[in-house]
Amino acid sequence: MLKQSFLTNIVIVWFLLTLLNDLDGLGRVDGNSILHLVNGTLGQSVMLSVHLPWADPSIVTWDFTNSSAGKKIQLCMKTRNNPADCISESGQRINLNLTDFSLEIQTLMKSDQGFYEVNARSEGVVHEEITELRVYERVSNLNIQIKDISTNGACNVSLSCSVENNSNLKYSWWRGSEEITTGGLHSVTDDGTTLEMSLDRHENKTIYNCTVKNPVSEETGRIDLAGPCNIGKDPNLQNKTQLHIGIAVAVITILIVILVAAIFVRKKQSKPNEAPNIEGTSEPAQYAAITRTSNARVQSQGHLCQLDASERQQSRGVQLTTIYDEIKFNPDVSTPMMPVQKGQEASANA
């Protein structure tokens, strides 16, 4: 009796192991369906593989059931010694690989998402596999924004992380290599899209990262809160710096005003010492020779005679002015006669 029970248990175990091996070949997803799961990227290509026990089955068919419509259609069929026949509605996007009978779908669209079932037969034996295809958009245009901030004492800030598409996304916040969860100074809300925190002004870790991913892609953005939170800056020191800059500007302005005033006064004082401007001519000074006769002792005054050069200047249109001077004679001082050239003497006697 005991021996019979032992043999029965061995048979049950063997049956369960065989069943599990079959399940592992197909794969189990979420504990509900026995199938392969393949994730595809919108606009790209995907290959749906199949594991047939024969190299040359008598017939292979691929059927498709759309996730939303629920209607099954036959995509491709291949019989032995005949070419593959795929539906024309898919155009050139669907190809059957005749080497391993896998199915290739190019330029994926959202409508390609659903269940793909392959049936193969050989010598009366049937082999079936099901593949679920899910199509996702790539994560793009990640943006981190400051929703709210207050810097009264500590810096209380709320961050928002968003992307362009919102299909099956997972959000996570990081500071360095540490993932942030709710607790302590941080709070993660709105399915991970919002991070709220309170930072001290002397905090040295101010860079936060937001990572968004889906089954086919991920993207990470960063923000540095040192500037918005004025972290590491002393408000009193900042005020003192601004005060010092204001004083320096005022002193420089006063010095410039004093310098300009000094230059103005100096120019004004130098004007009386300047030579008067003789209006009407810019010609050089004219010279005259003084002559006197032998009876100069009894004469009361002499006359000035212009040089011959005055006549040449008058011929050029220059207006000359004759200068007269009164000569005083001192009888007690004998003045020697000045030598006079012949031309000058003749001019004087005339």
Coordinates of C-alpha atoms in Angstrom, one line a residue:
M1 CA 0.0 0.0 0.0
L2 CA 2.8 2.4 0.9
K3 CA 4.7 1.4 -2.3
Q4 CA 1.6 2.2 -4.4
S5 CA 1.2 5.6 -2.8
F6 CA 4.8 6.5 -3.4
L7 CA 4.5 5.6 -7.1
T8 CA 1.4 7.7 -7.4
N9 CA 3.2 10.7 -5.9
I10 CA 6.1 10.3 -8.4
V11 CA 3.7 10.3 -11.3
I12 CA 2.0 13.5 -10.0
V13 CA 5.3 15.3 -9.5
W14 CA 6.4 14.3 -13.0
F15 CA 3.2 15.5 -14.5
L16 CA 3.5 18.9 -12.7
L17 CA 7.1 19.3 -13.8
T18 CA 6.1 18.6 -17.4
L19 CA 3.3 21.2 -17.2
L20 CA 5.6 23.8 -15.7
N21 CA 8.1 23.3 -18.5
D22 CA 5.4 24.0 -21.0
L23 CA 4.3 27.1 -19.1
D24 CA 7.9 28.4 -19.0
G25 CA 8.2 28.0 -22.8
L26 CA 5.2 30.3 -23.3
G27 CA 5.7 32.6 -20.3
R28 CA 3.2 33.8 -17.7
V29 CA 2.1 37.4 -17.4
D30 CA 0.3 38.8 -14.4
G31 CA -0.8 35.3 -13.5
N32 CA -3.8 35.5 -15.9
S33 CA -2.7 34.5 -19.5
I34 CA -0.2 32.0 -20.8
L35 CA 1.6 33.8 -23.6
H36 CA 4.7 35.7 -24.7
L37 CA 4.8 39.4 -24.0
V38 CA 6.6 41.7 -26.4
N39 CA 6.8 45.5 -26.1
G40 CA 7.1 47.5 -29.3
T41 CA 8.0 51.2 -29.9
L42 CA 5.6 53.3 -32.0
G43 CA 7.0 53.9 -35.5
Q44 CA 9.7 51.2 -35.2
S45 CA 9.9 47.5 -36.1
V46 CA 9.3 44.4 -33.9
M47 CA 9.9 40.7 -34.4
L48 CA 7.5 38.1 -33.0
S49 CA 9.3 34.8 -32.6
V50 CA 8.0 31.3 -32.4
H51 CA 9.5 28.0 -31.2
L52 CA 8.3 25.2 -33.4
P53 CA 9.3 21.6 -32.7
W54 CA 9.8 20.9 -36.5
A55 CA 12.0 22.5 -39.0
D56 CA 9.5 22.0 -41.9
P57 CA 5.9 22.0 -40.7
S58 CA 3.2 21.2 -43.1
I59 CA 1.3 24.4 -42.4
V60 CA 1.8 27.6 -40.4
T61 CA -0.7 30.3 -39.8
W62 CA -0.5 33.7 -37.9
D63 CA -3.8 35.2 -36.6
F64 CA -4.3 38.6 -35.1
T65 CA -6.9 39.8 -32.6
N66 CA -6.9 43.5 -31.9
S67 CA -7.0 44.6 -28.3
S68 CA -9.9 47.0 -28.7
A69 CA -11.9 45.5 -31.6
G70 CA -11.6 41.8 -30.5
K71 CA -12.0 40.5 -34.1
K72 CA -9.6 37.8 -35.2
I73 CA -8.1 38.0 -38.7
Q74 CA -5.6 35.8 -40.5
L75 CA -2.3 37.7 -41.3
C76 CA -0.2 35.0 -43.0
M77 CA -0.3 31.4 -44.0
K78 CA 2.5 29.1 -45.3
T79 CA 2.0 25.6 -46.5
R80 CA 4.8 23.2 -47.4
N81 CA 6.2 23.7 -50.9
N82 CA 4.2 26.9 -51.4
P83 CA 5.1 30.6 -50.9
A84 CA 3.9 32.5 -48.0
D85 CA 0.6 34.4 -48.3
C86 CA 0.0 37.5 -46.2
I87 CA -3.0 39.8 -46.3
S88 CA -2.7 42.8 -48.6
E89 CA -4.3 45.2 -46.1
S90 CA -1.1 45.4 -44.1
G91 CA 0.9 46.4 -47.3
Q92 CA 4.6 45.7 -46.9
R93 CA 4.6 46.2 -43.1
I94 CA 4.2 42.4 -42.3
N95 CA 6.7 39.8 -43.4
L96 CA 6.9 36.1 -42.6
N97 CA 10.5 34.8 -42.1
L98 CA 10.6 31.4 -43.8
T99 CA 13.7 30.3 -41.9
D100 CA 12.1 30.1 -38.4
F101 CA 8.5 31.3 -39.2
S102 CA 8.8 34.4 -37.0
L103 CA 6.6 37.4 -37.9
E104 CA 8.1 40.9 -38.5
I105 CA 5.9 44.0 -38.2
Q106 CA 7.4 47.3 -39.5
T107 CA 6.5 50.9 -38.7
L108 CA 4.4 50.0 -35.6
M109 CA 1.0 51.7 -35.1
K110 CA -1.3 51.8 -32.1
S111 CA -3.7 49.6 -34.0
D112 CA -1.1 46.8 -34.1
Q113 CA -1.4 46.3 -30.4
G114 CA -3.1 43.0 -29.5
F115 CA -2.7 39.2 -29.5
Y116 CA -0.8 37.2 -32.2
E117 CA -1.5 33.5 -32.4
V118 CA 0.6 31.0 -34.4
N119 CA -0.7 27.5 -35.3
A120 CA 1.6 24.9 -36.8
R121 CA 0.9 21.4 -37.8
S122 CA 3.0 18.4 -38.8
E123 CA 1.9 14.8 -39.2
G124 CA -1.3 15.5 -37.3
V125 CA 0.4 17.2 -34.3
V126 CA -0.7 20.8 -33.6
H127 CA 1.6 23.4 -31.9
E128 CA 0.1 26.8 -30.7
E129 CA 1.7 29.9 -29.2
I130 CA 0.2 33.3 -28.3
T131 CA 2.1 36.6 -28.2
E132 CA 0.7 39.8 -26.8
L133 CA 2.1 42.9 -28.4
R134 CA 2.0 46.2 -26.6
V135 CA 2.9 49.4 -28.4
Y136 CA 4.4 52.4 -26.5
E137 CA 5.5 55.9 -27.4
R138 CA 9.0 56.9 -26.5
V139 CA 9.3 59.2 -23.4
S140 CA 10.1 62.7 -24.7
N141 CA 10.2 66.4 -23.7
L142 CA 10.6 65.9 -20.0
N143 CA 10.1 69.1 -18.1
I144 CA 10.6 70.0 -14.4
Q145 CA 8.9 73.1 -13.1
I146 CA 8.7 74.9 -9.8
K147 CA 5.0 75.0 -8.9
D148 CA 5.4 76.9 -5.6
I149 CA 8.3 78.3 -3.5
S150 CA 8.7 80.3 -0.4
T151 CA 12.1 81.3 1.2
N152 CA 10.9 82.4 4.6
G153 CA 13.6 80.9 6.8
A154 CA 13.8 77.5 5.2
C155 CA 13.1 77.0 1.5
N156 CA 9.7 75.3 0.9
V157 CA 9.4 74.2 -2.7
S158 CA 7.1 72.1 -4.8
L159 CA 8.3 70.6 -8.1
S160 CA 6.3 69.1 -11.0
C161 CA 7.7 66.6 -13.5
S162 CA 5.9 66.0 -16.8
V163 CA 6.4 64.6 -20.3
E164 CA 4.7 64.9 -23.6
N165 CA 3.1 61.4 -23.7
N166 CA 1.4 59.7 -20.7
S167 CA 1.2 56.0 -21.7
N168 CA 2.1 53.6 -18.9
L169 CA 4.7 55.9 -17.3
K170 CA 6.6 55.5 -14.1
Y171 CA 8.0 58.5 -12.2
S172 CA 10.8 58.6 -9.7
W173 CA 12.7 61.4 -8.0
W174 CA 16.4 61.2 -7.1
R175 CA 19.0 63.2 -5.2
G176 CA 22.4 61.9 -6.2
S177 CA 22.2 58.1 -6.2
E178 CA 19.5 58.1 -3.6
E179 CA 15.8 57.6 -4.7
I180 CA 13.5 59.9 -2.8
T181 CA 10.4 58.6 -1.2
T182 CA 7.8 60.2 1.1
G183 CA 9.2 60.8 4.6
G184 CA 11.3 63.3 6.5
L185 CA 11.8 66.5 4.4
H186 CA 10.3 65.1 1.2
S187 CA 6.8 64.2 0.0
V188 CA 6.0 62.5 -3.3
T189 CA 2.4 62.8 -4.5
D190 CA 0.2 62.7 -7.6
D191 CA 1.5 59.3 -8.7
G192 CA 5.0 60.5 -8.5
T193 CA 4.7 63.6 -10.6
T194 CA 5.0 66.1 -7.7
L195 CA 7.8 66.4 -5.2
E196 CA 7.4 68.7 -2.1
M197 CA 10.3 69.4 0.2
S198 CA 11.7 71.8 2.8
L199 CA 15.4 72.7 2.5
D200 CA 17.7 74.4 4.9
R201 CA 19.7 77.4 3.7
H202 CA 23.0 75.6 4.4
E203 CA 22.0 72.4 2.5
N204 CA 24.8 71.2 0.2
K205 CA 22.7 68.8 -1.9
T206 CA 20.6 71.0 -4.1
I207 CA 20.4 69.0 -7.4
Y208 CA 17.3 66.9 -7.9
N209 CA 16.6 64.5 -10.8
C210 CA 13.2 63.3 -12.2
T211 CA 13.2 60.0 -14.2
V212 CA 10.3 59.0 -16.3
K213 CA 10.2 55.6 -18.1
N214 CA 7.9 53.2 -19.8
P215 CA 8.7 49.6 -21.0
V216 CA 10.5 50.9 -24.1
S217 CA 12.3 54.1 -23.0
E218 CA 13.2 56.5 -20.2
E219 CA 14.3 60.1 -19.8
T220 CA 15.8 62.0 -16.9
G221 CA 15.7 65.8 -16.2
R222 CA 17.5 67.8 -13.5
I223 CA 17.0 71.0 -11.5
D224 CA 19.4 72.9 -9.2
L225 CA 17.6 74.6 -6.3
A226 CA 20.6 76.5 -5.0
G227 CA 19.6 79.6 -7.0
P228 CA 15.8 79.7 -6.5
C229 CA 16.3 78.9 -2.7
N230 CA 19.3 81.2 -2.2
I231 CA 21.0 78.3 -0.5
G232 CA 24.5 79.0 0.7
K233 CA 24.0 82.8 0.6
D234 CA 23.8 85.0 3.8
P235 CA 21.1 87.7 3.4
N236 CA 22.9 90.0 5.8
L237 CA 26.1 89.6 3.8
Q238 CA 24.3 90.3 0.6
N239 CA 22.8 93.5 2.0
K240 CA 26.2 94.7 3.2
T241 CA 27.7 94.0 -0.2
Q242 CA 24.9 96.1 -1.8
L243 CA 25.6 98.9 0.7
H244 CA 29.3 98.9 0.0
I245 CA 28.7 99.1 -3.7
G246 CA 26.3 102.1 -3.2
I247 CA 28.9 103.9 -1.1
A248 CA 31.7 103.3 -3.7
V249 CA 29.5 104.7 -6.5
A250 CA 28.7 107.8 -4.5
V251 CA 32.3 108.5 -3.7
I252 CA 33.4 108.1 -7.3
T253 CA 30.6 110.4 -8.4
I254 CA 31.7 113.1 -5.9
L255 CA 35.3 112.9 -7.0
I256 CA 34.3 113.3 -10.6
V257 CA 32.3 116.4 -9.8
I258 CA 35.2 117.9 -7.8
L259 CA 37.7 117.2 -10.7
V260 CA 35.4 118.8 -13.3
A261 CA 34.9 121.9 -11.0
A262 CA 38.7 122.3 -10.5
I263 CA 39.3 122.1 -14.3
F264 CA 36.6 124.8 -14.9
V265 CA 38.1 127.2 -12.2
R266 CA 41.6 126.7 -13.5
K267 CA 40.5 127.6 -17.1
K268 CA 38.6 130.7 -15.8
Q269 CA 41.7 132.0 -13.9
S270 CA 44.0 131.6 -16.9
K271 CA 41.9 133.8 -19.2
P272 CA 43.2 137.3 -18.0
N273 CA 46.8 136.3 -18.7
E274 CA 46.0 135.6 -22.3
A275 CA 47.2 138.1 -25.0
P276 CA 44.4 140.3 -26.4
N277 CA 43.2 139.4 -29.8
I278 CA 43.7 142.1 -32.4
E279 CA 40.6 142.0 -34.4
G280 CA 40.8 142.3 -38.2
T281 CA 44.3 141.0 -38.8
S282 CA 46.5 138.1 -38.0
E283 CA 49.7 139.6 -39.6
P284 CA 52.9 139.8 -37.6
A285 CA 54.0 143.0 -35.7
Q286 CA 55.2 146.0 -37.8
Y287 CA 58.4 147.9 -37.0
A288 CA 59.2 151.6 -37.7
A289 CA 62.5 153.5 -37.7
I290 CA 62.7 156.7 -35.6
T291 CA 64.7 159.6 -37.3
R292 CA 65.6 163.0 -36.1
T293 CA 67.3 166.1 -37.7
S294 CA 70.3 168.0 -36.3
N295 CA 68.1 170.4 -34.4
A296 CA 66.4 167.5 -32.5
R297 CA 67.1 169.2 -29.2
V298 CA 64.6 172.0 -29.9
Q299 CA 61.9 169.7 -31.3
S300 CA 59.2 168.6 -29.0
Q301 CA 58.3 165.3 -30.7
G302 CA 59.1 163.0 -33.6
H303 CA 57.2 161.0 -36.0
L304 CA 57.1 157.3 -36.8
C305 CA 57.5 156.2 -40.4
Q306 CA 56.2 153.0 -41.7
L307 CA 58.5 150.6 -43.4
D308 CA 58.3 149.9 -47.1
A309 CA 56.9 146.6 -46.2
S310 CA 53.6 148.3 -45.3
E311 CA 53.1 149.2 -49.0
R312 CA 53.5 145.6 -50.1
Q313 CA 51.0 144.5 -47.5
Q314 CA 48.5 147.1 -48.6
S315 CA 48.8 145.8 -52.1
R316 CA 47.7 142.4 -50.9
G317 CA 44.6 143.9 -49.4
V318 CA 45.8 143.9 -45.7
Q319 CA 44.6 146.8 -43.6
L320 CA 47.5 148.3 -41.6
T321 CA 47.3 150.7 -38.7
T322 CA 50.0 153.4 -38.3
I323 CA 51.2 153.7 -34.7
Y324 CA 52.4 157.1 -33.3
D325 CA 54.4 157.7 -30.2
E326 CA 55.5 160.7 -28.4
I327 CA 59.2 161.1 -27.7
K328 CA 60.4 163.0 -24.7
F329 CA 63.8 164.7 -25.0
N330 CA 66.1 164.9 -22.0
P331 CA 68.8 167.7 -22.5
D332 CA 71.0 166.3 -19.8
V333 CA 71.5 163.0 -21.6
S334 CA 73.3 163.0 -24.9
T335 CA 71.9 160.4 -27.2
P336 CA 74.2 159.2 -30.0
M337 CA 72.8 159.3 -33.4
M338 CA 71.7 156.0 -34.8
P339 CA 73.2 155.0 -38.2
V340 CA 70.7 155.2 -40.9
Q341 CA 71.0 153.5 -44.3
K342 CA 70.9 155.5 -47.4
G343 CA 67.5 154.3 -48.5
Q344 CA 66.0 155.0 -45.1
E345 CA 67.7 158.5 -44.9
A346 CA 66.3 159.5 -48.3
S347 CA 62.9 158.4 -47.3
A348 CA 63.0 160.3 -44.0
N349 CA 64.1 163.6 -45.7
A350 CA 61.4 163.3 -48.2

